[in-house]
PDB file of C-alpha atoms and ligand atoms in Angstrom:
ATOM      1  CA  MET A 424     -90.912  81.050 -96.049  1.00  0.00           C
ATOM      2  CA  LYS A 425     -88.949  81.066 -98.933  1.00  0.00           C
ATOM      3  CA  ILE A 426     -91.140  80.810-102.266  1.00  0.00           C
ATOM      4  CA  ILE A 427     -88.941  79.976-105.921  1.00  0.00           C
ATOM      5  CA  GLU A 428     -90.719  80.468-109.113  1.00  0.00           C
ATOM      6  CA  THR A 429     -89.223  78.450-111.622  1.00  0.00           C
ATOM      7  CA  LYS A 430     -89.688  78.688-115.621  1.00  0.00           C
ATOM      8  CA  ASN A 431     -90.734  75.570-115.942  1.00  0.00           C
ATOM      9  CA  TYR A 432     -91.076  71.782-114.716  1.00  0.00           C
ATOM     10  CA  ALA A 433     -87.465  70.711-115.055  1.00  0.00           C
ATOM     11  CA  GLU A 434     -86.114  73.551-113.212  1.00  0.00           C
ATOM     12  CA  MET A 435     -88.343  73.383-110.589  1.00  0.00           C
ATOM     13  CA  SER A 436     -87.022  69.515-110.523  1.00  0.00           C
ATOM     14  CA  LYS A 437     -83.490  70.830-110.268  1.00  0.00           C
ATOM     15  CA  ARG A 438     -83.978  73.339-107.975  1.00  0.00           C
ATOM     16  CA  ALA A 439     -85.952  71.322-105.253  1.00  0.00           C
ATOM     17  CA  ALA A 440     -83.194  68.062-106.222  1.00  0.00           C
ATOM     18  CA  ASP A 441     -80.421  70.627-105.090  1.00  0.00           C
ATOM     19  CA  LEU A 442     -82.202  70.598-101.283  1.00  0.00           C
ATOM     20  CA  ILE A 443     -82.514  67.372-101.361  1.00  0.00           C
ATOM     21  CA  ALA A 444     -78.728  66.560-102.844  1.00  0.00           C
ATOM     22  CA  ALA A 445     -77.932  68.886 -99.945  1.00  0.00           C
ATOM     23  CA  GLN A 446     -79.922  67.282 -97.128  1.00  0.00           C
ATOM     24  CA  VAL A 447     -78.118  63.778 -98.047  1.00  0.00           C
ATOM     25  CA  LEU A 448     -74.374  65.435 -98.644  1.00  0.00           C
ATOM     26  CA  LEU A 449     -74.909  67.075 -95.143  1.00  0.00           C
ATOM     27  CA  LYS A 450     -75.938  64.281 -93.826  1.00  0.00           C
ATOM     28  CA  PRO A 451     -75.184  61.174 -95.145  1.00  0.00           C
ATOM     29  CA  ASP A 452     -77.519  59.053 -92.794  1.00  0.00           C
ATOM     30  CA  ALA A 453     -80.481  61.618 -92.846  1.00  0.00           C
ATOM     31  CA  VAL A 454     -84.243  60.361 -92.907  1.00  0.00           C
ATOM     32  CA  LEU A 455     -85.655  61.414 -96.069  1.00  0.00           C
ATOM     33  CA  GLY A 456     -89.673  62.306 -95.655  1.00  0.00           C
ATOM     34  CA  LEU A 457     -90.985  61.248 -99.622  1.00  0.00           C
ATOM     35  CA  ALA A 458     -94.200  62.134-101.479  1.00  0.00           C
ATOM     36  CA  THR A 459     -95.350  60.197-104.552  1.00  0.00           C
ATOM     37  CA  GLY A 460     -97.885  61.748-107.276  1.00  0.00           C
ATOM     38  CA  SER A 461     -96.962  63.032-110.530  1.00  0.00           C
ATOM     39  CA  THR A 462     -95.087  66.362-109.777  1.00  0.00           C
ATOM     40  CA  PRO A 463     -91.939  64.392-107.359  1.00  0.00           C
ATOM     41  CA  ILE A 464     -91.185  62.490-110.726  1.00  0.00           C
ATOM     42  CA  GLY A 465     -88.760  64.649-112.448  1.00  0.00           C
ATOM     43  CA  LEU A 466     -86.894  65.300-108.980  1.00  0.00           C
ATOM     44  CA  TYR A 467     -86.655  61.880-108.554  1.00  0.00           C
ATOM     45  CA  ASP A 468     -85.030  61.892-111.772  1.00  0.00           C
ATOM     46  CA  GLU A 469     -82.817  64.132-111.705  1.00  0.00           C
ATOM     47  CA  LEU A 470     -81.533  62.242-107.918  1.00  0.00           C
ATOM     48  CA  VAL A 471     -80.998  59.327-110.107  1.00  0.00           C
ATOM     49  CA  ARG A 472     -78.902  61.034-112.500  1.00  0.00           C
ATOM     50  CA  ARG A 473     -76.859  62.662-109.862  1.00  0.00           C
ATOM     51  CA  TYR A 474     -76.697  59.055-108.321  1.00  0.00           C
ATOM     52  CA  GLU A 475     -75.491  57.535-111.421  1.00  0.00           C
ATOM     53  CA  ALA A 476     -72.500  60.654-112.268  1.00  0.00           C
ATOM     54  CA  GLY A 477     -71.269  59.550-108.281  1.00  0.00           C
ATOM     55  CA  GLU A 478     -72.718  62.760-106.823  1.00  0.00           C
ATOM     56  CA  LEU A 479     -74.999  61.256-104.265  1.00  0.00           C
ATOM     57  CA  ASP A 480     -74.418  58.024-101.915  1.00  0.00           C
ATOM     58  CA  PHE A 481     -77.885  56.656-100.504  1.00  0.00           C
ATOM     59  CA  SER A 482     -76.008  53.806 -98.993  1.00  0.00           C
ATOM     60  CA  ALA A 483     -77.137  55.327 -95.295  1.00  0.00           C
ATOM     61  CA  ILE A 484     -80.265  57.675 -96.199  1.00  0.00           C
ATOM     62  CA  ARG A 485     -83.287  56.468 -93.868  1.00  0.00           C
ATOM     63  CA  SER A 486     -86.489  56.946 -95.540  1.00  0.00           C
ATOM     64  CA  VAL A 487     -90.308  57.337 -94.732  1.00  0.00           C
ATOM     65  CA  ASN A 488     -93.060  58.040 -97.221  1.00  0.00           C
ATOM     66  CA  LEU A 489     -96.307  60.066 -96.320  1.00  0.00           C
ATOM     67  CA  ASP A 490     -99.027  57.715 -97.506  1.00  0.00           C
ATOM     68  CA  GLU A 491    -100.300  54.465 -99.047  1.00  0.00           C
ATOM     69  CA  TYR A 492    -103.655  53.958-100.267  1.00  0.00           C
ATOM     70  CA  CYS A 493    -105.989  51.192 -98.486  1.00  0.00           C
ATOM     71  CA  GLY A 494    -106.435  47.907 -99.449  1.00  0.00           C
ATOM     72  CA  LEU A 495    -103.422  48.143-101.464  1.00  0.00           C
ATOM     73  CA  ASP A 496     -99.330  46.041-101.174  1.00  0.00           C
ATOM     74  CA  GLY A 497     -96.623  46.400-102.705  1.00  0.00           C
ATOM     75  CA  THR A 498     -96.808  44.665-105.815  1.00  0.00           C
ATOM     76  CA  ASN A 499     -99.938  46.424-107.454  1.00  0.00           C
ATOM     77  CA  ASP A 500     -98.821  48.652-109.522  1.00  0.00           C
ATOM     78  CA  GLN A 501    -100.724  51.965-108.488  1.00  0.00           C
ATOM     79  CA  SER A 502     -99.486  51.184-105.041  1.00  0.00           C
ATOM     80  CA  TYR A 503     -96.749  53.910-103.506  1.00  0.00           C
ATOM     81  CA  ARG A 504     -94.931  51.315-102.480  1.00  0.00           C
ATOM     82  CA  TYR A 505     -94.792  50.243-105.923  1.00  0.00           C
ATOM     83  CA  PHE A 506     -93.969  53.629-107.759  1.00  0.00           C
ATOM     84  CA  MET A 507     -91.588  54.754-104.871  1.00  0.00           C
ATOM     85  CA  ASN A 508     -89.339  51.512-105.887  1.00  0.00           C
ATOM     86  CA  THR A 509     -89.645  52.105-109.646  1.00  0.00           C
ATOM     87  CA  HIS A 510     -89.099  55.873-109.378  1.00  0.00           C
ATOM     88  CA  LEU A 511     -86.365  56.081-107.032  1.00  0.00           C
ATOM     89  CA  PHE A 512     -85.160  53.379-104.543  1.00  0.00           C
ATOM     90  CA  ASP A 513     -84.389  50.563-106.874  1.00  0.00           C
ATOM     91  CA  ARG A 514     -82.470  53.430-108.895  1.00  0.00           C
ATOM     92  CA  VAL A 515     -80.038  54.261-106.266  1.00  0.00           C
ATOM     93  CA  ASN A 516     -78.131  52.222-103.662  1.00  0.00           C
ATOM     94  CA  ILE A 517     -80.300  52.992-100.866  1.00  0.00           C
ATOM     95  CA  ASP A 518     -81.241  50.288 -98.801  1.00  0.00           C
ATOM     96  CA  PRO A 519     -84.194  48.820 -99.568  1.00  0.00           C
ATOM     97  CA  LYS A 520     -84.179  48.053 -95.283  1.00  0.00           C
ATOM     98  CA  ASN A 521     -84.109  51.620 -95.311  1.00  0.00           C
ATOM     99  CA  THR A 522     -87.372  52.468 -96.785  1.00  0.00           C
ATOM    100  CA  ASN A 523     -90.806  53.004 -94.927  1.00  0.00           C
ATOM    101  CA  VAL A 524     -94.574  53.682 -96.340  1.00  0.00           C
ATOM    102  CA  PRO A 525     -97.389  53.059 -94.822  1.00  0.00           C
ATOM    103  CA  ASN A 526     -98.832  49.488 -94.760  1.00  0.00           C
ATOM    104  CA  GLY A 527    -102.014  49.800 -97.306  1.00  0.00           C
ATOM    105  CA  LYS A 528    -102.690  45.598 -95.650  1.00  0.00           C
ATOM    106  CA  ALA A 529    -102.881  46.962 -92.657  1.00  0.00           C
ATOM    107  CA  THR A 530    -105.858  45.037 -90.998  1.00  0.00           C
ATOM    108  CA  ASP A 531    -105.942  47.611 -88.412  1.00  0.00           C
ATOM    109  CA  PHE A 532    -105.127  50.962 -89.260  1.00  0.00           C
ATOM    110  CA  ALA A 533    -105.102  52.874 -85.888  1.00  0.00           C
ATOM    111  CA  ALA A 534    -102.121  50.584 -84.893  1.00  0.00           C
ATOM    112  CA  GLU A 535    -100.700  51.041 -88.406  1.00  0.00           C
ATOM    113  CA  GLY A 536    -100.373  54.353 -87.625  1.00  0.00           C
ATOM    114  CA  GLU A 537     -98.980  54.212 -83.617  1.00  0.00           C
ATOM    115  CA  ARG A 538     -96.657  51.858 -85.802  1.00  0.00           C
ATOM    116  CA  TYR A 539     -95.320  54.186 -88.149  1.00  0.00           C
ATOM    117  CA  ASP A 540     -95.498  56.988 -85.717  1.00  0.00           C
ATOM    118  CA  ALA A 541     -93.424  55.028 -83.026  1.00  0.00           C
ATOM    119  CA  LEU A 542     -90.718  54.361 -86.603  1.00  0.00           C
ATOM    120  CA  ILE A 543     -90.278  58.427 -87.102  1.00  0.00           C
ATOM    121  CA  ARG A 544     -89.589  58.830 -83.471  1.00  0.00           C
ATOM    122  CA  GLN A 545     -87.096  56.049 -83.675  1.00  0.00           C
ATOM    123  CA  LEU A 546     -86.057  57.412 -86.535  1.00  0.00           C
ATOM    124  CA  GLY A 547     -84.998  60.578 -85.296  1.00  0.00           C
ATOM    125  CA  GLY A 548     -87.206  62.367 -86.506  1.00  0.00           C
ATOM    126  CA  ILE A 549     -87.716  63.646 -90.332  1.00  0.00           C
ATOM    127  CA  ASP A 550     -84.919  66.004 -91.551  1.00  0.00           C
ATOM    128  CA  ILE A 551     -86.525  66.812 -94.736  1.00  0.00           C
ATOM    129  CA  GLN A 552     -90.190  66.331 -95.740  1.00  0.00           C
ATOM    130  CA  LEU A 553     -91.201  66.671 -99.300  1.00  0.00           C
ATOM    131  CA  LEU A 554     -94.650  68.072-100.662  1.00  0.00           C
ATOM    132  CA  GLY A 555     -97.010  67.894-103.072  1.00  0.00           C
ATOM    133  CA  ILE A 556    -100.193  69.633-103.053  1.00  0.00           C
ATOM    134  CA  GLY A 557    -103.093  68.477-103.791  1.00  0.00           C
ATOM    135  CA  LEU A 558    -106.162  70.555-106.267  1.00  0.00           C
ATOM    136  CA  ASP A 559    -108.407  70.723-102.220  1.00  0.00           C
ATOM    137  CA  GLY A 560    -105.166  72.010-100.496  1.00  0.00           C
ATOM    138  CA  HIS A 561    -104.439  68.383 -98.908  1.00  0.00           C
ATOM    139  CA  ILE A 562    -100.462  67.133 -98.556  1.00  0.00           C
ATOM    140  CA  GLY A 563    -100.092  63.131 -97.791  1.00  0.00           C
ATOM    141  CA  PHE A 564    -103.852  62.044 -97.918  1.00  0.00           C
ATOM    142  CA  ASN A 565    -104.661  65.283 -95.061  1.00  0.00           C
ATOM    143  CA  GLU A 566    -107.824  66.076 -96.705  1.00  0.00           C
ATOM    144  CA  PRO A 567    -110.521  69.507 -95.814  1.00  0.00           C
ATOM    145  CA  ASP A 568    -111.973  68.757 -92.572  1.00  0.00           C
ATOM    146  CA  ASP A 569    -113.025  70.800 -89.403  1.00  0.00           C
ATOM    147  CA  ALA A 570    -109.789  69.694 -87.358  1.00  0.00           C
ATOM    148  CA  PHE A 571    -106.569  69.031 -88.357  1.00  0.00           C
ATOM    149  CA  THR A 572    -105.373  65.577 -87.491  1.00  0.00           C
ATOM    150  CA  GLY A 573    -101.689  64.863 -85.394  1.00  0.00           C
ATOM    151  CA  PRO A 574    -101.214  61.068 -86.020  1.00  0.00           C
ATOM    152  CA  THR A 575    -100.757  58.959 -88.748  1.00  0.00           C
ATOM    153  CA  HIS A 576    -104.460  57.472 -89.429  1.00  0.00           C
ATOM    154  CA  GLU A 577    -106.681  56.700 -92.079  1.00  0.00           C
ATOM    155  CA  VAL A 578    -108.665  58.940 -94.239  1.00  0.00           C
ATOM    156  CA  LYS A 579    -111.626  58.707 -96.585  1.00  0.00           C
ATOM    157  CA  LEU A 580    -110.953  60.142 -99.819  1.00  0.00           C
ATOM    158  CA  ASP A 581    -112.232  63.549-100.605  1.00  0.00           C
ATOM    159  CA  PRO A 582    -114.572  63.405-104.295  1.00  0.00           C
ATOM    160  CA  SER A 583    -112.258  65.963-105.786  1.00  0.00           C
ATOM    161  CA  THR A 584    -108.487  63.738-104.612  1.00  0.00           C
ATOM    162  CA  ILE A 585    -110.452  60.521-105.914  1.00  0.00           C
ATOM    163  CA  ALA A 586    -111.474  62.428-109.039  1.00  0.00           C
ATOM    164  CA  ALA A 587    -107.793  63.918-109.540  1.00  0.00           C
ATOM    165  CA  ASN A 588    -105.965  60.985-109.022  1.00  0.00           C
ATOM    166  CA  ALA A 589    -108.384  58.446-111.254  1.00  0.00           C
ATOM    167  CA  ARG A 590    -105.693  59.441-114.314  1.00  0.00           C
ATOM    168  CA  PHE A 591    -103.831  56.834-112.854  1.00  0.00           C
ATOM    169  CA  PHE A 592    -105.839  53.929-112.670  1.00  0.00           C
ATOM    170  CA  ALA A 593    -108.083  52.320-115.197  1.00  0.00           C
ATOM    171  CA  SER A 594    -111.581  53.961-114.540  1.00  0.00           C
ATOM    172  CA  GLU A 595    -112.597  56.509-111.535  1.00  0.00           C
ATOM    173  CA  ASP A 596    -114.275  53.084-109.948  1.00  0.00           C
ATOM    174  CA  GLU A 597    -111.005  51.702-109.153  1.00  0.00           C
ATOM    175  CA  VAL A 598    -109.250  54.485-107.203  1.00  0.00           C
ATOM    176  CA  PRO A 599    -109.715  53.478-103.443  1.00  0.00           C
ATOM    177  CA  ARG A 600    -111.512  55.265-101.553  1.00  0.00           C
ATOM    178  CA  SER A 601    -109.230  55.125 -98.066  1.00  0.00           C
ATOM    179  CA  ALA A 602    -105.655  55.455 -97.607  1.00  0.00           C
ATOM    180  CA  ILE A 603    -103.276  55.595 -94.365  1.00  0.00           C
ATOM    181  CA  THR A 604    -101.716  58.817 -94.137  1.00  0.00           C
ATOM    182  CA  MET A 605     -98.690  60.656 -92.578  1.00  0.00           C
ATOM    183  CA  GLY A 606    -100.595  63.816 -89.786  1.00  0.00           C
ATOM    184  CA  MET A 607    -100.026  67.369 -89.692  1.00  0.00           C
ATOM    185  CA  ALA A 608     -97.604  66.757 -86.905  1.00  0.00           C
ATOM    186  CA  SER A 609     -95.244  64.638 -88.303  1.00  0.00           C
ATOM    187  CA  ILE A 610     -94.893  66.849 -91.065  1.00  0.00           C
ATOM    188  CA  MET A 611     -94.425  70.011 -88.747  1.00  0.00           C
ATOM    189  CA  GLN A 612     -92.064  68.314 -86.670  1.00  0.00           C
ATOM    190  CA  ALA A 613     -89.705  67.584 -89.999  1.00  0.00           C
ATOM    191  CA  ARG A 614     -87.128  69.972 -89.450  1.00  0.00           C
ATOM    192  CA  ARG A 615     -87.184  71.425 -93.578  1.00  0.00           C
ATOM    193  CA  VAL A 616     -91.035  71.062 -95.226  1.00  0.00           C
ATOM    194  CA  LEU A 617     -90.497  71.503 -99.174  1.00  0.00           C
ATOM    195  CA  LEU A 618     -93.208  71.890-101.082  1.00  0.00           C
ATOM    196  CA  VAL A 619     -93.476  71.459-104.968  1.00  0.00           C
ATOM    197  CA  ALA A 620     -96.112  72.229-107.568  1.00  0.00           C
ATOM    198  CA  ASN A 621     -96.880  72.298-110.540  1.00  0.00           C
ATOM    199  CA  GLY A 622     -99.437  73.585-113.506  1.00  0.00           C
ATOM    200  CA  ASN A 623    -101.252  76.762-113.572  1.00  0.00           C
ATOM    201  CA  SER A 624    -104.429  74.577-111.901  1.00  0.00           C
ATOM    202  CA  LYS A 625    -102.597  74.677-109.006  1.00  0.00           C
ATOM    203  CA  ALA A 626    -101.883  78.441-108.199  1.00  0.00           C
ATOM    204  CA  GLU A 627    -105.055  79.032-106.578  1.00  0.00           C
ATOM    205  CA  ILE A 628    -104.967  76.377-103.441  1.00  0.00           C
ATOM    206  CA  LEU A 629    -101.397  77.461-103.028  1.00  0.00           C
ATOM    207  CA  LYS A 630    -102.221  81.352-103.239  1.00  0.00           C
ATOM    208  CA  LYS A 631    -105.029  80.188-100.342  1.00  0.00           C
ATOM    209  CA  ALA A 632    -102.246  77.693 -98.546  1.00  0.00           C
ATOM    210  CA  LEU A 633     -99.435  80.214 -98.308  1.00  0.00           C
ATOM    211  CA  PHE A 634    -101.596  83.948 -97.613  1.00  0.00           C
ATOM    212  CA  GLY A 635    -104.983  82.651 -96.952  1.00  0.00           C
ATOM    213  CA  PRO A 636    -106.289  81.877 -92.907  1.00  0.00           C
ATOM    214  CA  ILE A 637    -104.580  78.777 -91.695  1.00  0.00           C
ATOM    215  CA  THR A 638    -107.633  76.374 -91.317  1.00  0.00           C
ATOM    216  CA  PRO A 639    -107.860  72.566 -91.242  1.00  0.00           C
ATOM    217  CA  GLN A 640    -110.377  73.284 -94.471  1.00  0.00           C
ATOM    218  CA  VAL A 641    -107.330  74.108 -96.266  1.00  0.00           C
ATOM    219  CA  PRO A 642    -104.847  71.786 -94.718  1.00  0.00           C
ATOM    220  CA  ALA A 643    -101.272  72.894 -96.281  1.00  0.00           C
ATOM    221  CA  SER A 644    -102.304  76.286 -94.797  1.00  0.00           C
ATOM    222  CA  LEU A 645    -100.546  75.021 -91.425  1.00  0.00           C
ATOM    223  CA  LEU A 646     -97.301  75.319 -93.468  1.00  0.00           C
ATOM    224  CA  GLN A 647     -97.405  78.868 -92.951  1.00  0.00           C
ATOM    225  CA  LEU A 648     -96.196  78.465 -89.269  1.00  0.00           C
ATOM    226  CA  HIS A 649     -93.508  75.885 -90.272  1.00  0.00           C
ATOM    227  CA  PRO A 650     -89.905  77.191 -89.473  1.00  0.00           C
ATOM    228  CA  ASP A 651     -88.383  76.529 -92.460  1.00  0.00           C
ATOM    229  CA  LEU A 652     -90.530  75.981 -95.551  1.00  0.00           C
ATOM    230  CA  THR A 653     -89.380  76.379 -98.934  1.00  0.00           C
ATOM    231  CA  VAL A 654     -91.963  75.901-102.002  1.00  0.00           C
ATOM    232  CA  ILE A 655     -90.740  75.774-105.776  1.00  0.00           C
ATOM    233  CA  PHE A 656     -93.581  76.566-107.518  1.00  0.00           C
ATOM    234  CA  CYS A 657     -93.872  76.398-111.969  1.00  0.00           C
ATOM    235  CA  GLY A 658     -96.710  77.783-113.382  1.00  0.00           C
ATOM    236  CA  ASP A 659     -96.022  76.084-116.568  1.00  0.00           C
ATOM    237  CA  ASP A 660     -97.940  72.631-117.108  1.00  0.00           C
ATOM    238  CA  LYS A 661     -95.817  70.214-117.804  1.00  0.00           C
TER     239      LYS A 661
HETATM  240  P1  LIG B1437     -99.704  65.575-107.982  1.00  0.00           P
HETATM  241  O1  LIG B1437    -100.456  65.383-106.242  1.00  0.00           O
HETATM  242  O2  LIG B1437     -97.913  65.533-107.551  1.00  0.00           O
HETATM  243  O3  LIG B1437    -100.101  64.262-108.557  1.00  0.00           O
HETATM  244  O4  LIG B1437    -100.059  66.206-108.405  1.00  0.00           O
HETATM  245  C1  LIG B1437    -100.144  66.034-105.776  1.00  0.00           C
HETATM  246  C2  LIG B1437    -101.178  65.455-104.749  1.00  0.00           C
HETATM  247  O5  LIG B1437    -101.856  65.341-104.839  1.00  0.00           O
HETATM  248  O6  LIG B1437    -100.240  65.874-102.796  1.00  0.00           O
END
């Protein structure tokens, strides 16, 4: 495990972009595992800047996102598909057909989970998986539970996650109560994992996840067993 503490959000975003950019340069058809949330926005802006400067080419890149809210389709501006389109995909030369987000409008989420895991296998697995971390230790939407869940699956969101994500919605009532998320298997099978965390509010859960007991009550703690984990943290709130 490699832990990098940066002095501010801009530096955190640049250091994280360095790792993703290195992956894109080394393997032009790499499979990027991508994440949403407020933390990676600066990293995506930095990738766009490097693309515009002619330093990066996404034309053969494939991507798989971690999760999606159940009930939202990609035209809903709160959906994670919409987030990815606006923050990254529409701003670089990635082929939209090569971008994948779980289908929040699936009628059968068990079948959608199977489809998504088969797709990841078919792509040859994830070369680098980007993660944020929730205040409750979730990664993707793998919430604290009695056991780790391997496959992509539907999950009931924790009240603390609903409260934390309410800031993106008109009111807390509008936050979907469930999501479909990549499970711990695809995340742990990624060849490299890059976790970004921003703000002093994340310091305590990050310490628990990286140095505390490995337990499904802190889903991110399983990352201690990943052979190629980089954590980039900045204590200063944006
Ligand atoms: P945040 O979310 O980047 O908005 O803090 C992280 C997460 O919940 O995984």
